[in-house]
Short mmCIF file of C-alpha atoms and ligand atoms in Angstrom, two decimals:
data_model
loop_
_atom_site.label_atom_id
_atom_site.label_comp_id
_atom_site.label_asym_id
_atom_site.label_seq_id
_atom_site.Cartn_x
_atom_site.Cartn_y
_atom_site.Cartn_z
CA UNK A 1 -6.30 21.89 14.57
CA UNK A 2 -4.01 19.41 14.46
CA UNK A 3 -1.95 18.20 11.54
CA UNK A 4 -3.54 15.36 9.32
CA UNK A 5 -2.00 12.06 9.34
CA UNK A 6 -1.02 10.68 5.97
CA UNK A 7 0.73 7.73 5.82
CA UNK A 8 2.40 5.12 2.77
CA UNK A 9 3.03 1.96 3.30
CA UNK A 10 5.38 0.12 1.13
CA UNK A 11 7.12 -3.06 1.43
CA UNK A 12 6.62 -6.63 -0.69
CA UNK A 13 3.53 -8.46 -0.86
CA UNK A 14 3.55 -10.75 2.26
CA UNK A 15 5.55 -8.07 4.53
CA UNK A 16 2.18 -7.68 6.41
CA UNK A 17 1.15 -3.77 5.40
CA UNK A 18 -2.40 -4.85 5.40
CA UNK A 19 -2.10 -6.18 9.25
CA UNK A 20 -0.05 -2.95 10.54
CA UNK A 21 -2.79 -0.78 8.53
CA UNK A 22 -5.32 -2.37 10.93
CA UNK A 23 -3.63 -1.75 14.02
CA UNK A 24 -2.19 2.06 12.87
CA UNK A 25 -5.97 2.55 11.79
CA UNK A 26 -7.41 1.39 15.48
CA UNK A 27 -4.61 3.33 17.50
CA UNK A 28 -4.67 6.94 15.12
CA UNK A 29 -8.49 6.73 14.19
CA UNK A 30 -7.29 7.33 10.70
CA UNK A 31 -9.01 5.15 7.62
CA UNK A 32 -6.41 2.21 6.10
CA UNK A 33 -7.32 2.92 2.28
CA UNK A 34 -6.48 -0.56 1.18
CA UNK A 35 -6.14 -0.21 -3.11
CA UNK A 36 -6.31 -4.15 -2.86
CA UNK A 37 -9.32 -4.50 -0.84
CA UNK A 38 -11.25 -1.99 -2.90
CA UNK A 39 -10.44 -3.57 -6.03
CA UNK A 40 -11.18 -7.36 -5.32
CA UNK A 41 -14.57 -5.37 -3.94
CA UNK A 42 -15.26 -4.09 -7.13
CA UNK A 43 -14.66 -7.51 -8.66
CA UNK A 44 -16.52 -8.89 -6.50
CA UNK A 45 -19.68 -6.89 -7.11
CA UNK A 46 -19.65 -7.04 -10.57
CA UNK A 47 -19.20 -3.79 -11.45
CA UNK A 48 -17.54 -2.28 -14.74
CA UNK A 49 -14.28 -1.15 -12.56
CA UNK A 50 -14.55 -5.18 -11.52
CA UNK A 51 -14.82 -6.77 -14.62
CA UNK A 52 -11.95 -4.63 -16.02
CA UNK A 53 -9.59 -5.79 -13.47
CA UNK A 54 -10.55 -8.98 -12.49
CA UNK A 55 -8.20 -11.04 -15.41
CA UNK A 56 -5.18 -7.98 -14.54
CA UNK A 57 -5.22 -9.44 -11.22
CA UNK A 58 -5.80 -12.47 -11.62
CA UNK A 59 -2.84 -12.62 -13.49
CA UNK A 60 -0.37 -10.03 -10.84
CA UNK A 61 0.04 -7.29 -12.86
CA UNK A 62 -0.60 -4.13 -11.93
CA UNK A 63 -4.01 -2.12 -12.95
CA UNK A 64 -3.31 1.03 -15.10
CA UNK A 65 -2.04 4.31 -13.16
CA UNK A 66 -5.21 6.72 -14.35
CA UNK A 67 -7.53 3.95 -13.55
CA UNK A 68 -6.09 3.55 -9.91
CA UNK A 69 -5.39 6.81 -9.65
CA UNK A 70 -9.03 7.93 -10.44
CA UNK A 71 -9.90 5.16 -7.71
CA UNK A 72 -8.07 7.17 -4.68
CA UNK A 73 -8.93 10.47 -5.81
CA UNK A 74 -12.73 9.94 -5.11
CA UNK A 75 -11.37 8.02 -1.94
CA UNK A 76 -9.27 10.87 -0.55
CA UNK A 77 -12.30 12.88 -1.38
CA UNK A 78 -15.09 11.31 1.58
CA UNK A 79 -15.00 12.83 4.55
CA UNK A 80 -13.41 10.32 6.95
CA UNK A 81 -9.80 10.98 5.23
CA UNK A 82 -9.70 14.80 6.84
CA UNK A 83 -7.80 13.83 10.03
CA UNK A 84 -5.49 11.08 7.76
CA UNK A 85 -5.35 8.33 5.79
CA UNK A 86 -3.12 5.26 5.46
CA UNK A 87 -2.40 4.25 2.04
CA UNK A 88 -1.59 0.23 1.54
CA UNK A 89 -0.75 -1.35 -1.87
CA UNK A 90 -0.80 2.36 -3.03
CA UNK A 91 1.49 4.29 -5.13
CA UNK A 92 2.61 0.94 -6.44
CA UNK A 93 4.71 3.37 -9.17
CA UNK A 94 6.28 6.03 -9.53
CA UNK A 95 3.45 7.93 -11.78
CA UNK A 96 1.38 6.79 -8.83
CA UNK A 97 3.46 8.42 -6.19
CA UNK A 98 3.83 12.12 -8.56
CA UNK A 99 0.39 11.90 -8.66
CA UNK A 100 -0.52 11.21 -5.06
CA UNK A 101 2.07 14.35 -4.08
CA UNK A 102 -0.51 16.17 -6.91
CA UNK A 103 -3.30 15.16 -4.90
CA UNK A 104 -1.30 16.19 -1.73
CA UNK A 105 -0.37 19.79 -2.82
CA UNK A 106 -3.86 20.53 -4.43
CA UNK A 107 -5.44 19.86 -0.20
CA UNK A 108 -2.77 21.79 1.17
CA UNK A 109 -1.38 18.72 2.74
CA UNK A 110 2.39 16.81 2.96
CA UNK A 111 3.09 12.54 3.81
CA UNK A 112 3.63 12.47 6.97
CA UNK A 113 5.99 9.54 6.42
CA UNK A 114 6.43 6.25 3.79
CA UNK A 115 6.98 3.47 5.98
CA UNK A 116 8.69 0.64 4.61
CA UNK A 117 8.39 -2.75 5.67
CA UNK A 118 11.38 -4.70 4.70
CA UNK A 119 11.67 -8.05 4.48
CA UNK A 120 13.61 -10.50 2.62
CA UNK A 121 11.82 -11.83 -0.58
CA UNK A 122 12.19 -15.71 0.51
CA UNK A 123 10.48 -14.76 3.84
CA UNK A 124 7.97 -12.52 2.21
CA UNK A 125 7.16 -15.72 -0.45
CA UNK A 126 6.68 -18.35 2.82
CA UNK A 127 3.99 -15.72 4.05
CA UNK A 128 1.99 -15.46 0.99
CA UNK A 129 2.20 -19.10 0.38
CA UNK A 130 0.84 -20.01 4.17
CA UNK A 131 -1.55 -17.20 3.41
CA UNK A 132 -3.16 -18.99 0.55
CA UNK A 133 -4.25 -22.00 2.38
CA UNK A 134 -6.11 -19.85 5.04
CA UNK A 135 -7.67 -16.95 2.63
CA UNK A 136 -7.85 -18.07 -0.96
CA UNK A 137 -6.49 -15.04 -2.77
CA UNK A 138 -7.20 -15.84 -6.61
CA UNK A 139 -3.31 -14.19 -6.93
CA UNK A 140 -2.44 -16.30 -4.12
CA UNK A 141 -1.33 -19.38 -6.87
CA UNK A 142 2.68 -20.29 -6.99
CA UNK A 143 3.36 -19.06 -10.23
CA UNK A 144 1.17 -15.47 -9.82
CA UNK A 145 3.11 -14.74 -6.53
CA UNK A 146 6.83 -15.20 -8.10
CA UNK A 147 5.30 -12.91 -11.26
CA UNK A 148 3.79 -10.30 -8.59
CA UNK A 149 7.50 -10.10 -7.13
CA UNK A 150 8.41 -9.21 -10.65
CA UNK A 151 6.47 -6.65 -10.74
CA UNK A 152 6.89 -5.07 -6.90
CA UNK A 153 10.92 -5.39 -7.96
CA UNK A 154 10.78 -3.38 -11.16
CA UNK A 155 7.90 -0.99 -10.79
CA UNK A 156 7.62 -0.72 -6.44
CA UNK A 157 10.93 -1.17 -5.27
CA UNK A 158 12.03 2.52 -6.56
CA UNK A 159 9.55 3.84 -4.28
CA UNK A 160 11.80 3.75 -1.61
CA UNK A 161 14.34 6.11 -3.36
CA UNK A 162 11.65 7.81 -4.33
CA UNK A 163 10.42 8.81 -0.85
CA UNK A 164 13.98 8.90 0.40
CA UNK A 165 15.05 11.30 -1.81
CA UNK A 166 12.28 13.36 -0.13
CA UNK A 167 12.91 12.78 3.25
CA UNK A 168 9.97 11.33 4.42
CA UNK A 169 11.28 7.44 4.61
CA UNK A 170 11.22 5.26 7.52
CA UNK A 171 12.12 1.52 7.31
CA UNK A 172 11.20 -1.12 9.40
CA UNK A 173 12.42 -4.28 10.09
CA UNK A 174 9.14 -7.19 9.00
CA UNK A 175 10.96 -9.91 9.80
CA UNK A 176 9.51 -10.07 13.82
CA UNK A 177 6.41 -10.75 15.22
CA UNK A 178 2.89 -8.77 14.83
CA UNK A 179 3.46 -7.06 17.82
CA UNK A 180 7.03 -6.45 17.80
CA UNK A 181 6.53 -4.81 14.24
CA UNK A 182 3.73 -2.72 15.47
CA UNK A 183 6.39 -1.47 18.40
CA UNK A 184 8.71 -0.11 15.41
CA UNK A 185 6.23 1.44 13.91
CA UNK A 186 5.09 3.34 16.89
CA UNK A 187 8.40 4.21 17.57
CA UNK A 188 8.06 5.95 14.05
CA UNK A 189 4.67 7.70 14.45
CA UNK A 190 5.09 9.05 17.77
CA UNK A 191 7.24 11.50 16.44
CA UNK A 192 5.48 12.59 13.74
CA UNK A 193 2.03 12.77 15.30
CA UNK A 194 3.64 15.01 18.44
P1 AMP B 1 -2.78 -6.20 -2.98
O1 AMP B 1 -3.94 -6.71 -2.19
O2 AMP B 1 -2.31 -4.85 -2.52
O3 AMP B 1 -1.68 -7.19 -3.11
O4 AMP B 1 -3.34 -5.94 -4.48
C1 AMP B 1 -3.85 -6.99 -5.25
C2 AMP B 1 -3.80 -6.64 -6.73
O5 AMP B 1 -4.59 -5.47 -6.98
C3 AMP B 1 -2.43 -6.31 -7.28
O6 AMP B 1 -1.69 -7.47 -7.61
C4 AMP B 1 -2.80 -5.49 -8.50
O7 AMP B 1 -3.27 -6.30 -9.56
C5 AMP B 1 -3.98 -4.68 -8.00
N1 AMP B 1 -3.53 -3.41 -7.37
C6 AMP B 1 -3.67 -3.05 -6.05
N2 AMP B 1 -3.17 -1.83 -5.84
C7 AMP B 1 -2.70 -1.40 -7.03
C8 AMP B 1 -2.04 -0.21 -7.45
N3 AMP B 1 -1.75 0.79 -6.61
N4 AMP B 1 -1.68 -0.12 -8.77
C9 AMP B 1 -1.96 -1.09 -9.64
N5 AMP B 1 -2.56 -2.24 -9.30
C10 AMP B 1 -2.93 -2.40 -8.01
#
């Protein structure tokens, strides 16, 4: 059998996690577990997880840990997560990341790397802002992006020592195109999926 494929993405909001996801997702046959996604689902739908974190979002702040937390432990429970998964927007702390490795050690299973997308904050800020005119994102406003840097600074950023310390970082440069991004990150994965 071979080895499941767990993945973390981490980077800024804007560094384009959600479009790598996609293409890692299509290439590995592994599900892109989108925390994001999931929650502007629930929000959409009404339901009490939605109407909970709708105005948290709304305003860029980050959802509590147990509530997220619970979130991606049912996830990481269906069936399509056995040969992988690739976390994006989660562990968006460090609680969140000691819990994942929880998760991890209770299925007998290790990251198979944190990928990093780095890219400099201005860049990452001209993304989201030419993303709002094309997909409405209610967190998408001026103000709510520069307070949802904030937040990625103080409670994110560490992630990357976090995984480092660990030895299971790899960093790639966001700054390029789609595909040239997607190259790096191949260049990353075909080791560890060998
Ligand atoms: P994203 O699409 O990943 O930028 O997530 C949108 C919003 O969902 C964030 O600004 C948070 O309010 C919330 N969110 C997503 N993932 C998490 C997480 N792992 N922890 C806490 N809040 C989250």
């Amino acid at each position: 059998m071979t080895v499941p494929l767990d993945i973390v993405l981490l980077g800024p909001p804007g560094a384009g996690k959600g479009t790598q996801a996609k293409r890692i997702e299509l290439a590995h046959g592994v599900p892109q577990i989108s925390t994001g996604e999931v929650l502007r689902g629930a929000v959409a739908s009404g339901s009490r997880l939605g109407e909970r974190v709708k105005p948290i979002m709304e305003r860029g702040d980050l959802v509590p840990d147990e509530l997220i937390v619970e979130v991606i432990r049912e996830r990481l429970e269906e069936p399509d997560t056995r040969t992988g998964f690739i976390l994006d927007g989660f562990p968006r702390t460090i609680p969140q990341a000691e819990a994942l490795d929880e998760m991890l050690v209770g299925i007998n299973r290790r990251l198979a790397v944190a990928l990093e997308f780095e890219l400099d904050e201005e860049e990452a800020v001209l993304r989201l802002a030419g993303r709002a005119e094309g997909e409405t994102r209610a967190d998408d406003d001026p103000e709510v992006i520069q307070h949802r840097f904030t937040v990625w600074r103080e409670s994110t950023r560490p992630l990357t020592e976090y995984y480092r310390e660990r030895g299971v970082l790899a960093t790639v440069d966001a700054s390029r195109s789609v595909v040239e991004v997607y190259a790096a990150v191949e260049a990353v994965l075909g080791p560890v999926t060998r």
